[in-house]
PDB file of C-alpha atoms in Angstrom:
ATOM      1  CA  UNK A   1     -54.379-173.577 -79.425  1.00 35.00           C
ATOM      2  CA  UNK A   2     -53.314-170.663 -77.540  1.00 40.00           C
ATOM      3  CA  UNK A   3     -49.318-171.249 -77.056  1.00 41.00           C
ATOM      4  CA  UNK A   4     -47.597-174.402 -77.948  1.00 39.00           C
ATOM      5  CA  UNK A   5     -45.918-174.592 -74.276  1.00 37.00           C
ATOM      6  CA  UNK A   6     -49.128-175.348 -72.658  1.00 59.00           C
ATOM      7  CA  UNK A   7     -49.663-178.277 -74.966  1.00 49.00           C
ATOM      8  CA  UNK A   8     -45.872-179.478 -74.684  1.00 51.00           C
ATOM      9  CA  UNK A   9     -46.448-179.521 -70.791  1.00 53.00           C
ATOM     10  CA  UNK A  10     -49.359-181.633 -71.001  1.00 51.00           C
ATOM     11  CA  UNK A  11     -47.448-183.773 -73.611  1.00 48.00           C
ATOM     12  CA  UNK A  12     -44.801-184.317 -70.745  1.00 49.00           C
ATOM     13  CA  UNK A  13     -47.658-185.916 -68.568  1.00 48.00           C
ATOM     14  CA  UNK A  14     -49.570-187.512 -71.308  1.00 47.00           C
ATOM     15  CA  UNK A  15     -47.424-190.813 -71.709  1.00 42.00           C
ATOM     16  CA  UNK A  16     -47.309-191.525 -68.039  1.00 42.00           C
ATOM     17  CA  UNK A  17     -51.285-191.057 -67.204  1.00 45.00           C
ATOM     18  CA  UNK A  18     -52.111-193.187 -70.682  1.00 43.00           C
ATOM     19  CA  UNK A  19     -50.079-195.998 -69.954  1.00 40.00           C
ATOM     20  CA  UNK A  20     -51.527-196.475 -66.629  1.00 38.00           C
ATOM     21  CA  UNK A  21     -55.190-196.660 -68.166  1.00 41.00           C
ATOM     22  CA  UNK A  22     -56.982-200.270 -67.479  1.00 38.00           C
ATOM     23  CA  UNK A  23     -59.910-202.095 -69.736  1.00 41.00           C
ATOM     24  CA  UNK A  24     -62.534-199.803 -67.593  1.00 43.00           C
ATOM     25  CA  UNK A  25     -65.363-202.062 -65.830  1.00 47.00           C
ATOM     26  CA  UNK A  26     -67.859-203.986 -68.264  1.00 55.00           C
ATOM     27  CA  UNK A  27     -66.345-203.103 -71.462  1.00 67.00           C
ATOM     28  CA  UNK A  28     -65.067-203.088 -74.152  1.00 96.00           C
ATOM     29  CA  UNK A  29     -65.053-206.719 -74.442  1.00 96.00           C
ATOM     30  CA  UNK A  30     -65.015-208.968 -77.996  1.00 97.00           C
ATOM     31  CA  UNK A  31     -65.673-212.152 -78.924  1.00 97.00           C
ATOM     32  CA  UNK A  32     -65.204-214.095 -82.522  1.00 98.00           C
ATOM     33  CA  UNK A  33     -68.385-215.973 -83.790  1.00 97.00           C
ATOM     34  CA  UNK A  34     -67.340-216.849 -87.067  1.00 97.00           C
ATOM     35  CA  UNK A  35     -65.293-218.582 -88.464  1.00 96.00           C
ATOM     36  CA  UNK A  36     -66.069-221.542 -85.685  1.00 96.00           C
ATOM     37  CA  UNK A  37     -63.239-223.229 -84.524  1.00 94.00           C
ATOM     38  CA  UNK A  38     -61.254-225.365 -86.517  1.00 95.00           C
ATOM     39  CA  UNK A  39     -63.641-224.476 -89.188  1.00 97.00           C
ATOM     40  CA  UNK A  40     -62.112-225.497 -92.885  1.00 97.00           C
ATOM     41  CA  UNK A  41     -62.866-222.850 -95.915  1.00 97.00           C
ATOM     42  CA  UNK A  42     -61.697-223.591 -99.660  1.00 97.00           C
ATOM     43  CA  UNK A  43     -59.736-221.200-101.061  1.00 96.00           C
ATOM     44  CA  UNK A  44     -60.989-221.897-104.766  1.00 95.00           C
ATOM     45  CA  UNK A  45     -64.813-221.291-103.441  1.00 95.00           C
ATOM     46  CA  UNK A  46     -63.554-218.708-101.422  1.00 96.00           C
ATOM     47  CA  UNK A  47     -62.519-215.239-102.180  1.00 97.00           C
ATOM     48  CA  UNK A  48     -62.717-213.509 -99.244  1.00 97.00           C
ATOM     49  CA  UNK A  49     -63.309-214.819 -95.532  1.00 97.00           C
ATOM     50  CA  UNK A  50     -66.216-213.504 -93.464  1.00 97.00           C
ATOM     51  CA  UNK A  51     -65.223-212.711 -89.561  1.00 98.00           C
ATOM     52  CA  UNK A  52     -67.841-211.783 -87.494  1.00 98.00           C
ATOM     53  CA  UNK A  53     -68.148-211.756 -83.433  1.00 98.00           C
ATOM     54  CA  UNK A  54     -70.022-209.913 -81.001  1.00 97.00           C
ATOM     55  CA  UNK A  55     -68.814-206.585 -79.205  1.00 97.00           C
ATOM     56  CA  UNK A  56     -69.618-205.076 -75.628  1.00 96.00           C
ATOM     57  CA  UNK A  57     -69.051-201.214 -74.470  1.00 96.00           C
ATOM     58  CA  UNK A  58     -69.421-199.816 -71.115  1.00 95.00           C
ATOM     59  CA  UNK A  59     -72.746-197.803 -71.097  1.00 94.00           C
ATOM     60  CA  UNK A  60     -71.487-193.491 -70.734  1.00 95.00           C
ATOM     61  CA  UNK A  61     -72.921-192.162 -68.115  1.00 96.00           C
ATOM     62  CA  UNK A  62     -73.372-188.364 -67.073  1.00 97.00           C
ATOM     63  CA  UNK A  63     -70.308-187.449 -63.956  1.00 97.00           C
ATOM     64  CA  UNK A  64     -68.307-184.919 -62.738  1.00 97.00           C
ATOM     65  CA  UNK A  65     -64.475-184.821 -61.865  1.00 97.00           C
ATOM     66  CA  UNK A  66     -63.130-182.319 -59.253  1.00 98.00           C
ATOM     67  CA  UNK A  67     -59.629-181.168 -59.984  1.00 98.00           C
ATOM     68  CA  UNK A  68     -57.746-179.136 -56.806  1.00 98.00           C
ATOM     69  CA  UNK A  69     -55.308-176.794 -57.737  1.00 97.00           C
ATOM     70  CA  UNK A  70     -52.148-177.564 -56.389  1.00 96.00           C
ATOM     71  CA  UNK A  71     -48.617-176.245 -55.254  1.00 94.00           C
ATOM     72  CA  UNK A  72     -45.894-178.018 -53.868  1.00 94.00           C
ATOM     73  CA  UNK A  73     -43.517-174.761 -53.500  1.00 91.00           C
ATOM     74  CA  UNK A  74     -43.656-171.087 -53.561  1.00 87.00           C
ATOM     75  CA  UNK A  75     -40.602-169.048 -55.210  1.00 78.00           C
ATOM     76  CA  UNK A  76     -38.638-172.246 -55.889  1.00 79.00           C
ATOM     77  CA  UNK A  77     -37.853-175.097 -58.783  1.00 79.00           C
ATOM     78  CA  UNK A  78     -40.207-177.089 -56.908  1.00 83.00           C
ATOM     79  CA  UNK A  79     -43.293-174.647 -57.339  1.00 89.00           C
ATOM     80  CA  UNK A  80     -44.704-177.700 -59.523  1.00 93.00           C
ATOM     81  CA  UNK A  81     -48.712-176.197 -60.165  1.00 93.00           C
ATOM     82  CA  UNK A  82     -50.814-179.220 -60.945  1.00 96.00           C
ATOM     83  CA  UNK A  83     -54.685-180.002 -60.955  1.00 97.00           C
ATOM     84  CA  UNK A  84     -55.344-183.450 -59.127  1.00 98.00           C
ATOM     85  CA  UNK A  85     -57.952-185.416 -58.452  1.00 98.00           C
ATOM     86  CA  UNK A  86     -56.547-185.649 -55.023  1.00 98.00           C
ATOM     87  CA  UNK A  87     -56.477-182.346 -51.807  1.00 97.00           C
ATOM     88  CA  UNK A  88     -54.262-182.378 -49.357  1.00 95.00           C
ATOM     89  CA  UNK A  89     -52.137-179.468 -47.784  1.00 96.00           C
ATOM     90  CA  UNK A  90     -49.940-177.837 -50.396  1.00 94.00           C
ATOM     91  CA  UNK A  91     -46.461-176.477 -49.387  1.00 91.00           C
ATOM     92  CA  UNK A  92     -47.290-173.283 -51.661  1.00 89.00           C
ATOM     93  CA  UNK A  93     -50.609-172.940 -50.180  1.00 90.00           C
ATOM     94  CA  UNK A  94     -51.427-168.658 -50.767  1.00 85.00           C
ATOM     95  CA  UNK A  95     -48.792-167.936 -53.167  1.00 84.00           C
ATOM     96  CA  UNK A  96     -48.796-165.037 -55.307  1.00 71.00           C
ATOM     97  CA  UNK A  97     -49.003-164.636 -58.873  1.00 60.00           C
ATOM     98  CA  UNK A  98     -47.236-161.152 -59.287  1.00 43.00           C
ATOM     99  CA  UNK A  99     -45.218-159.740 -55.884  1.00 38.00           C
ATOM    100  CA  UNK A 100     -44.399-156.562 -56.731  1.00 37.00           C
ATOM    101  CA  UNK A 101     -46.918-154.034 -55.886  1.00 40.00           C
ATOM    102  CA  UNK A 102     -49.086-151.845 -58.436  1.00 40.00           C
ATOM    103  CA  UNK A 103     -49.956-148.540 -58.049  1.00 39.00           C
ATOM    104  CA  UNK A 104     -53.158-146.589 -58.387  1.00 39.00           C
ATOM    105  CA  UNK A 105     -53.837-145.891 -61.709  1.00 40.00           C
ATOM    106  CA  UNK A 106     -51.606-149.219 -62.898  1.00 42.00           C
ATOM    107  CA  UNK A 107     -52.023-152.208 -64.152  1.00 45.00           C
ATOM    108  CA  UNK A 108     -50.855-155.425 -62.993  1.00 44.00           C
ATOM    109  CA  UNK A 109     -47.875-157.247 -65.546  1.00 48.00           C
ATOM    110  CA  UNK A 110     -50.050-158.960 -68.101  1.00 44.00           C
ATOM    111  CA  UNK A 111     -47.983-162.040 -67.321  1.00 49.00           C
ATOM    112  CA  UNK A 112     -48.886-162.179 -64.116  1.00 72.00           C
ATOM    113  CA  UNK A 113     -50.731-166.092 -64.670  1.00 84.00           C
ATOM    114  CA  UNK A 114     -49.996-169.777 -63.670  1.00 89.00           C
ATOM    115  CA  UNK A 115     -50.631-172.484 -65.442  1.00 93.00           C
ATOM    116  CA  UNK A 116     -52.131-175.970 -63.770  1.00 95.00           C
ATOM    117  CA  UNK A 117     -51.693-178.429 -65.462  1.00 97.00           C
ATOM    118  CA  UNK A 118     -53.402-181.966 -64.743  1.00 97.00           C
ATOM    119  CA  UNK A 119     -51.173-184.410 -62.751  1.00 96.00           C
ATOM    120  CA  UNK A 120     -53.602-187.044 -62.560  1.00 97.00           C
ATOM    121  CA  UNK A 121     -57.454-187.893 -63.694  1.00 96.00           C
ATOM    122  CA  UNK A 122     -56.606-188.339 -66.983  1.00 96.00           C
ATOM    123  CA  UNK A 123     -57.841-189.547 -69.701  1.00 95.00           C
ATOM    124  CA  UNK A 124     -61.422-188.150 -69.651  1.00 96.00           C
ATOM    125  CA  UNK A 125     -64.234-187.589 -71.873  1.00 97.00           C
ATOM    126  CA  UNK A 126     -65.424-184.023 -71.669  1.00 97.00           C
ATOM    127  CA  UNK A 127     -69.163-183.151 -71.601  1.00 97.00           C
ATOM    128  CA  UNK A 128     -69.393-180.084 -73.510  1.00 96.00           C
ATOM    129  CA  UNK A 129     -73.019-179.564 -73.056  1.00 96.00           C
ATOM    130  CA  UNK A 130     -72.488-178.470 -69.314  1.00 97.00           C
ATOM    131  CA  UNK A 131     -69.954-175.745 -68.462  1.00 98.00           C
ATOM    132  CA  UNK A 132     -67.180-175.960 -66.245  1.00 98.00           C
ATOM    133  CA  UNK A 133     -67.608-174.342 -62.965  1.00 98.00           C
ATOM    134  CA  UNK A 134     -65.122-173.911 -59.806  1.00 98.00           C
ATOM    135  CA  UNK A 135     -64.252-171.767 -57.623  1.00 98.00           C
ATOM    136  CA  UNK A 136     -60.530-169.454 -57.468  1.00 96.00           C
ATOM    137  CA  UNK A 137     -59.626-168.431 -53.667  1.00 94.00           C
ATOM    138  CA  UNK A 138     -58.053-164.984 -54.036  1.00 88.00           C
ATOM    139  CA  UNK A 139     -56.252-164.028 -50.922  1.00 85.00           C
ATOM    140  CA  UNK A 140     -54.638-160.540 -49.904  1.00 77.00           C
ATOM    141  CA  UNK A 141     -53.056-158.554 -46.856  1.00 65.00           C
ATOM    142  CA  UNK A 142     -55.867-157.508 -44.813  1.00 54.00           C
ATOM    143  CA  UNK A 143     -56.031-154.788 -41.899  1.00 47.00           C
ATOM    144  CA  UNK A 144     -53.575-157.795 -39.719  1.00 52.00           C
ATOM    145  CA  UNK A 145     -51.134-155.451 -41.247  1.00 54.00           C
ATOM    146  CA  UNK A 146     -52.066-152.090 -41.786  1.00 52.00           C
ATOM    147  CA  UNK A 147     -48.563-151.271 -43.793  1.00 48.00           C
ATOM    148  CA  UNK A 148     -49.910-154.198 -46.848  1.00 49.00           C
ATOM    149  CA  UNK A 149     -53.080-154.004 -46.546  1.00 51.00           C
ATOM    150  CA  UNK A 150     -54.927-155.478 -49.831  1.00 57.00           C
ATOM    151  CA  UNK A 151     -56.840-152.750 -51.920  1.00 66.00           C
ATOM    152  CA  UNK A 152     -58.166-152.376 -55.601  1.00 72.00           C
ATOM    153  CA  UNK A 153     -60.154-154.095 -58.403  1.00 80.00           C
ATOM    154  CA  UNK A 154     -58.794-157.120 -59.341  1.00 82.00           C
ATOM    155  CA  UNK A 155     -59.709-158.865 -62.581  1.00 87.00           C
ATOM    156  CA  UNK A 156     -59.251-162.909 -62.868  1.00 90.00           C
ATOM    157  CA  UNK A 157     -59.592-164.858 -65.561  1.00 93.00           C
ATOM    158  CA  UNK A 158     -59.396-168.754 -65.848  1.00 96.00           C
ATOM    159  CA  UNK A 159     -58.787-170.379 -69.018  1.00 96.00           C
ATOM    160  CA  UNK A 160     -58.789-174.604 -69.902  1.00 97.00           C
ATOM    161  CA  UNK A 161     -56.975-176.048 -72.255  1.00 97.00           C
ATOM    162  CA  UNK A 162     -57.060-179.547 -73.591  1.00 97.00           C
ATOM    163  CA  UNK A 163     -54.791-182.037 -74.996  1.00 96.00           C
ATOM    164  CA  UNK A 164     -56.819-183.553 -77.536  1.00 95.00           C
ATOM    165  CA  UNK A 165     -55.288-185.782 -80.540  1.00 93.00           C
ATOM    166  CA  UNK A 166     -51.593-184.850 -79.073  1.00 92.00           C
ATOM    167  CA  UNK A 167     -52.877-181.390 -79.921  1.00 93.00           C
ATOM    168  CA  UNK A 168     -54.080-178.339 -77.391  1.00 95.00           C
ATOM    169  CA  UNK A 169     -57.660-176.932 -77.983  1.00 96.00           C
ATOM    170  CA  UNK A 170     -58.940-174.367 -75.864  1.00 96.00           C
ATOM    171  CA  UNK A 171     -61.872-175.370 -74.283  1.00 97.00           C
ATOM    172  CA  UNK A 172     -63.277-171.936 -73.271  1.00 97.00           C
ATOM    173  CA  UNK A 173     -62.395-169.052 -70.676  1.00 97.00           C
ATOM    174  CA  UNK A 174     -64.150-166.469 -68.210  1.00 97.00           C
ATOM    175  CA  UNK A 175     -63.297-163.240 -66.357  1.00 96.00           C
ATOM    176  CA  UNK A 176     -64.674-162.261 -62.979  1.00 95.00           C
ATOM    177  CA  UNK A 177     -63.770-158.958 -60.952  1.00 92.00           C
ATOM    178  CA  UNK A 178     -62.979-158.496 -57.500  1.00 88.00           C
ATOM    179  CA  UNK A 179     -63.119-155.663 -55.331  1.00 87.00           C
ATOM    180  CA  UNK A 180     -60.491-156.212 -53.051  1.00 80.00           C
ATOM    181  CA  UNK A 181     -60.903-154.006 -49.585  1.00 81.00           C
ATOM    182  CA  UNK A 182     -58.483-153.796 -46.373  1.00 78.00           C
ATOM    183  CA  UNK A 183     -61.436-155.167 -44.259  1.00 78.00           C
ATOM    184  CA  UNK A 184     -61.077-158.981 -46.109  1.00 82.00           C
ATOM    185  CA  UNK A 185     -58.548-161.223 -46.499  1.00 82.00           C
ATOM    186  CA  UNK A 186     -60.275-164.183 -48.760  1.00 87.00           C
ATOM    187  CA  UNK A 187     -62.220-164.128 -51.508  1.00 90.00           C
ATOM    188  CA  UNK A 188     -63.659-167.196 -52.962  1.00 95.00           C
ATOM    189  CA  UNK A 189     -64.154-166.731 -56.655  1.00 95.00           C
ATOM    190  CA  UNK A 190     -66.659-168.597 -58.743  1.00 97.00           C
ATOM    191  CA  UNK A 191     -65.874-168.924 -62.062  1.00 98.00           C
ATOM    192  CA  UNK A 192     -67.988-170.516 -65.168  1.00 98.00           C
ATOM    193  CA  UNK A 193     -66.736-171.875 -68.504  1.00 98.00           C
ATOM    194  CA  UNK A 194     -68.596-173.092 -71.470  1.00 96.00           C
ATOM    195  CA  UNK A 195     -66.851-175.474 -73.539  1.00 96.00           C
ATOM    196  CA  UNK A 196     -66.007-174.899 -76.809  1.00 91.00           C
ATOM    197  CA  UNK A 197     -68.917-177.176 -78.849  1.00 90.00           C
ATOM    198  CA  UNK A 198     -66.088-178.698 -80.754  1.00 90.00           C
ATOM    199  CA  UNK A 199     -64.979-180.499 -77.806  1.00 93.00           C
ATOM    200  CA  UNK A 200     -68.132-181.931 -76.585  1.00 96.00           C
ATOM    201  CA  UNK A 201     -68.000-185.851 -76.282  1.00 97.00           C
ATOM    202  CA  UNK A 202     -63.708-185.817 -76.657  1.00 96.00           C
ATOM    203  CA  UNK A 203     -61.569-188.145 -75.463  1.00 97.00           C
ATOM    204  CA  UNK A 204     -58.837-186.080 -73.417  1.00 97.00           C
ATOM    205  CA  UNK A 205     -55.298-186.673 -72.837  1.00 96.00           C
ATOM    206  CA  UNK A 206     -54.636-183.663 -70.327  1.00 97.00           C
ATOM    207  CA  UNK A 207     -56.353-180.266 -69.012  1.00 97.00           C
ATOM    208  CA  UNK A 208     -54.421-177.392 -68.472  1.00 97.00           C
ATOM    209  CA  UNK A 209     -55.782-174.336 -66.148  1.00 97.00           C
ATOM    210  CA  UNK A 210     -54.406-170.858 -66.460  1.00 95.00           C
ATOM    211  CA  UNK A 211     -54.999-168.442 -63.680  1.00 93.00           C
ATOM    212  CA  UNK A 212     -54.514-164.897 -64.425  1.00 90.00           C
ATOM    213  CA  UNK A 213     -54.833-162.013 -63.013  1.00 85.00           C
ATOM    214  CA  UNK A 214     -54.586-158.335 -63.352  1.00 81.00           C
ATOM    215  CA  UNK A 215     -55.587-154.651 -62.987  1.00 70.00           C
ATOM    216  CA  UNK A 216     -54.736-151.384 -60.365  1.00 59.00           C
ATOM    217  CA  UNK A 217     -54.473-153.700 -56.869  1.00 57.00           C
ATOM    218  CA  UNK A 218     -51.547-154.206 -53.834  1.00 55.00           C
ATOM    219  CA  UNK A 219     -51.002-156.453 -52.084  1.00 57.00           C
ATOM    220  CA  UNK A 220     -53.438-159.244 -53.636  1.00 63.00           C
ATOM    221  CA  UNK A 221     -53.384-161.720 -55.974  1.00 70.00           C
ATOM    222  CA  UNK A 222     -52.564-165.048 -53.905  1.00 83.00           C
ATOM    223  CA  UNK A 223     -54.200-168.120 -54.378  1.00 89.00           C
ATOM    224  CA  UNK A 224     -55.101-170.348 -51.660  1.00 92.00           C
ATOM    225  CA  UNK A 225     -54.597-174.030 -52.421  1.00 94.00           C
ATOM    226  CA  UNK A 226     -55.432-177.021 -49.691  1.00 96.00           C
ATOM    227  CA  UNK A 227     -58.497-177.703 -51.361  1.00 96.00           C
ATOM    228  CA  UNK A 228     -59.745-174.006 -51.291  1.00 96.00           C
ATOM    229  CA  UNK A 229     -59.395-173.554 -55.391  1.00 97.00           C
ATOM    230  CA  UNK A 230     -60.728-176.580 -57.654  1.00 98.00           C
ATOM    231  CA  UNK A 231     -62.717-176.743 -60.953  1.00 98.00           C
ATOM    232  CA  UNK A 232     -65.480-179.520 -61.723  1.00 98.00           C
ATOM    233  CA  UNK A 233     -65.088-180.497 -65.134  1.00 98.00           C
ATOM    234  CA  UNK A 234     -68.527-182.101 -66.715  1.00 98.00           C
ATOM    235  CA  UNK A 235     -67.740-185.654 -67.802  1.00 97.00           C
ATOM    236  CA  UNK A 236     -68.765-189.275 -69.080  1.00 97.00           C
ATOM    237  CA  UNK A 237     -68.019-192.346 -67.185  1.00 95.00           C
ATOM    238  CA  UNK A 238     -66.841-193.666 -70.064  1.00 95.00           C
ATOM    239  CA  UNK A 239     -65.692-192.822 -74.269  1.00 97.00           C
ATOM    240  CA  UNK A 240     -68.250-192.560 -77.171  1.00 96.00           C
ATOM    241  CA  UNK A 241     -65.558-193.970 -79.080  1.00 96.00           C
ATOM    242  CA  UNK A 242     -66.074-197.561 -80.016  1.00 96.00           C
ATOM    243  CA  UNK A 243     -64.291-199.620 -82.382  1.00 97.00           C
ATOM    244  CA  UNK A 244     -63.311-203.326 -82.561  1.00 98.00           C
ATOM    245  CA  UNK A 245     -59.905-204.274 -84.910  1.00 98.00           C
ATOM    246  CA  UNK A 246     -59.176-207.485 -86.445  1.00 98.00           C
ATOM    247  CA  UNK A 247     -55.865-209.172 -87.686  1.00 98.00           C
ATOM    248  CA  UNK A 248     -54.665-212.218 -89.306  1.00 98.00           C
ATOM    249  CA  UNK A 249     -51.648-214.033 -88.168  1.00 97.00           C
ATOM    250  CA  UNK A 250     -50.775-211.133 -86.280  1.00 97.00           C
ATOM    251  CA  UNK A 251     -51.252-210.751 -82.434  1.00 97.00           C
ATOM    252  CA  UNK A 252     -49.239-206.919 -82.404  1.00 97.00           C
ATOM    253  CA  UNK A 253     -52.323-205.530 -84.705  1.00 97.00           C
ATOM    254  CA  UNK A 254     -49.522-204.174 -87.290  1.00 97.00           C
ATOM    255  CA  UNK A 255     -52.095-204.397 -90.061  1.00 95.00           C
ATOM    256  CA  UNK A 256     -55.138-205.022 -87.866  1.00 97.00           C
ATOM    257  CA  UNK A 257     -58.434-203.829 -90.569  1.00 97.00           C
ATOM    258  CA  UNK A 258     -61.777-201.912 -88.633  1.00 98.00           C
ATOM    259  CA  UNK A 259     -64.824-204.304 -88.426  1.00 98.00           C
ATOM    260  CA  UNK A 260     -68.176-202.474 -89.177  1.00 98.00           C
ATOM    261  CA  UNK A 261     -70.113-202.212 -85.858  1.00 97.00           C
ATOM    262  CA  UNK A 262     -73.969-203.076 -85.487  1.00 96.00           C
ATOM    263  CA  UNK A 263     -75.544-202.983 -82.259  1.00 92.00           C
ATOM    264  CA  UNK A 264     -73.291-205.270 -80.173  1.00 94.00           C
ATOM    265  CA  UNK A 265     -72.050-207.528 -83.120  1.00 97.00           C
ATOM    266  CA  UNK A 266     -68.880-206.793 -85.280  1.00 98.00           C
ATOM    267  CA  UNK A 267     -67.924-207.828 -89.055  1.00 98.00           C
ATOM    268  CA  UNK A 268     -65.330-207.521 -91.759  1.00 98.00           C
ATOM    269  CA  UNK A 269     -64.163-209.509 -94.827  1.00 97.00           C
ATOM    270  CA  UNK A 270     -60.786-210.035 -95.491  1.00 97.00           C
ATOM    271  CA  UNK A 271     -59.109-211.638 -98.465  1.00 97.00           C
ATOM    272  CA  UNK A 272     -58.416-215.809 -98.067  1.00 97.00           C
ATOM    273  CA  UNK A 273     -55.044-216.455 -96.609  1.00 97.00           C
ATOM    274  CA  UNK A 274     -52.805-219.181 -97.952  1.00 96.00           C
ATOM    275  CA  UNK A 275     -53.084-222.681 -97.417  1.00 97.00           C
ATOM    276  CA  UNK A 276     -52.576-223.923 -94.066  1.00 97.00           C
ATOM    277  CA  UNK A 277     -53.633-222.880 -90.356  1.00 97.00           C
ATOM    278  CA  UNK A 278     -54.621-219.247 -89.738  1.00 98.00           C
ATOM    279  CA  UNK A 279     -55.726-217.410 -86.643  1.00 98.00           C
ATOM    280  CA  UNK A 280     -58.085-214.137 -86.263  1.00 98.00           C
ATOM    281  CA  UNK A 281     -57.580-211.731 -83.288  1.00 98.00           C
ATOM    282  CA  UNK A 282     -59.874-209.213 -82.406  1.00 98.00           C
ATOM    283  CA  UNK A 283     -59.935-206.683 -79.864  1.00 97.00           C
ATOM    284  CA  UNK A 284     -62.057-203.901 -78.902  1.00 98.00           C
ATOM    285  CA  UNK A 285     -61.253-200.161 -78.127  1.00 97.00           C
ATOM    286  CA  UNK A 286     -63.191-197.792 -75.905  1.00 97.00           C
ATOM    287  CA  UNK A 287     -61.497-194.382 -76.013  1.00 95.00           C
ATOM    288  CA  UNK A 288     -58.195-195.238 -74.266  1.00 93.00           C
ATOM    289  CA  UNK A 289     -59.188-198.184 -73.339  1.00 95.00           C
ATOM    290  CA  UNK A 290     -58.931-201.436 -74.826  1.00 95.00           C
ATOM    291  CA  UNK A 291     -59.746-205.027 -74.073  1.00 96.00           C
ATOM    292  CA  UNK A 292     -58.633-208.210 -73.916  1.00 96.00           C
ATOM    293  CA  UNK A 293     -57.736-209.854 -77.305  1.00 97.00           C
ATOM    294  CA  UNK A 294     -60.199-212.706 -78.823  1.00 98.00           C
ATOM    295  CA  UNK A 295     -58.722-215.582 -80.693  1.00 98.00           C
ATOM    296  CA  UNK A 296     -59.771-218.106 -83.106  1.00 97.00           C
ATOM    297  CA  UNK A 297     -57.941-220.660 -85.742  1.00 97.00           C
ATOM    298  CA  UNK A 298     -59.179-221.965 -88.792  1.00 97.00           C
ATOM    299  CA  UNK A 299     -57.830-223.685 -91.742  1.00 97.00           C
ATOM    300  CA  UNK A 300     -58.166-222.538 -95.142  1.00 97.00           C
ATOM    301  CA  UNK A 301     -57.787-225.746 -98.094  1.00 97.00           C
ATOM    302  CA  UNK A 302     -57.142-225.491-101.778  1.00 94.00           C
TER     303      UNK A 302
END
């Protein structure tokens, strides 16, 4: 983790993008085979009762999702950078990172970054095996105005960050230098990351792109937004992380014991209850999302 702001600022997004996660088309999905319904079991023959049931998963698939940088503001409280899903025109569309101009021979403030941080398109489950690409639209003071006219060699670098497990992980980073000349006014950046191999296949909570640039330039530095800047972030239609969860008696899953997946069927053994009427519920969990919740009642005799 590179600085614990990034990670609280995804934090701050985190609750609201999770709780508006749905049971994702054809999976996951449960049902409970065993015990039948109704179905009586003798506690003194009895020391343990076998569940079983079958489980279904929606099949990952290779994808991409395209994040636009985004500003609402320039030079205000309502600068609010953001990656989305979404493009549109962006009321801080070519605003700079650093204003102040650097001289020849100087070096750009080494602060001079801003951080995007993912708004929307969240959760997702990272490919790591294919780097993230995009492309950074660099903008400067051409020969329109011979007095700030953009010259020098500009050095950007992107970095990602993660929210993984309520913690950030950097996912990887990449540097790419500019020439900047008074004869252009736009240059479109194209930047590559490889993901760090320890991500590959994680569920993600929240992304986080930093934007930095430095080195001996004036007059450059801007970023164009309004679709110009985005980053395609290698994906799966759907988590690797499967898991069905049983409980007894309880429908808020308090206590709720992991079955042992096979294939597409699901078992566990729990301890007899007392005498009298019982019920099993079952549920299954695909990354972030989870299904519906399978029921079944049996009754367990001396």
């Amino acid at each position: 983790m590179r600085t614990s702001f990034r990670a609280a600022g995804l934090l701050a997004v985190t609750a609201a993008l999770i709780a508006g996660v749905a049971t994702a088309a054809g999976g996951p999905a449960t049902t409970i085979t065993s015990p039948t319904a109704g179905q009586k079991i003798s506690a003194r023959h009895n020391a343990y009762v076998a569940l079983a049931g079958t489980a279904a998963f929606a099949t990952p698939a290779a994808e991409a999702t395209r994040f636009y940088l985004r500003r609402d503001g320039c030079g205000t409280a309502s600068d609010n950078p953001h990656l989305s899903v979404t493009s549109g025109t962006d009321g801080g569309d070519g605003c700079g990172l650093v204003l102040s101009i650097v001289g020849v021979g100087g070096t750009a403030d080494q602060g001079a970054f801003v951080d995007y941080p993912s708004s929307d398109g969240m959760p997702l489950t990272l490919d790591g095996s294919r780097p993230v690409t995009g492309t950074i639209d660099l903008q400067s003071f051409g020969i329109t105005d011979p007095l700030a006219a953009g010259t020098g060699l500009v050095t950007m670098s992107v970095s990602l960050e993660a929210l993984y497990q309520g913690n950030g992980v950097s996912v990887g980073s990449d540097s790419e230098q500019v020439l900047i000349t008074p004869a252009q006014t736009e240059y479109p950046v194209a930047f590559a990351i490889q993901p760090n191999g320890t991500v590959d296949r994680a569920d993600l909570s929240g992304l986080d792109l930093r934007v930095h640039v430095e080195g001996p330039y004036a007059f450059s530095g801007f970023i164009g937004n309004s679709g110009k800047s985005f980053t395609d972030v290698p994906s799966w239609s759907a988590s690797f992380g499967q898991s069905v969860d049983v409980s007894v008696d309880d429908p808020t899953f308090a206590n709720a014991v992991p079955a042992r997946l096979s294939g597409t069927t699901w078992s566990v053994a729990v301890p007899t209850p007392s005498v009298g009427t019982h019920t099993v519920y079952a549920r299954a969990a695909q990354g972030f999302d989870t299904g519906t919740t399978a029921t079944r009642s049996f009754a367990v005799t001396k």
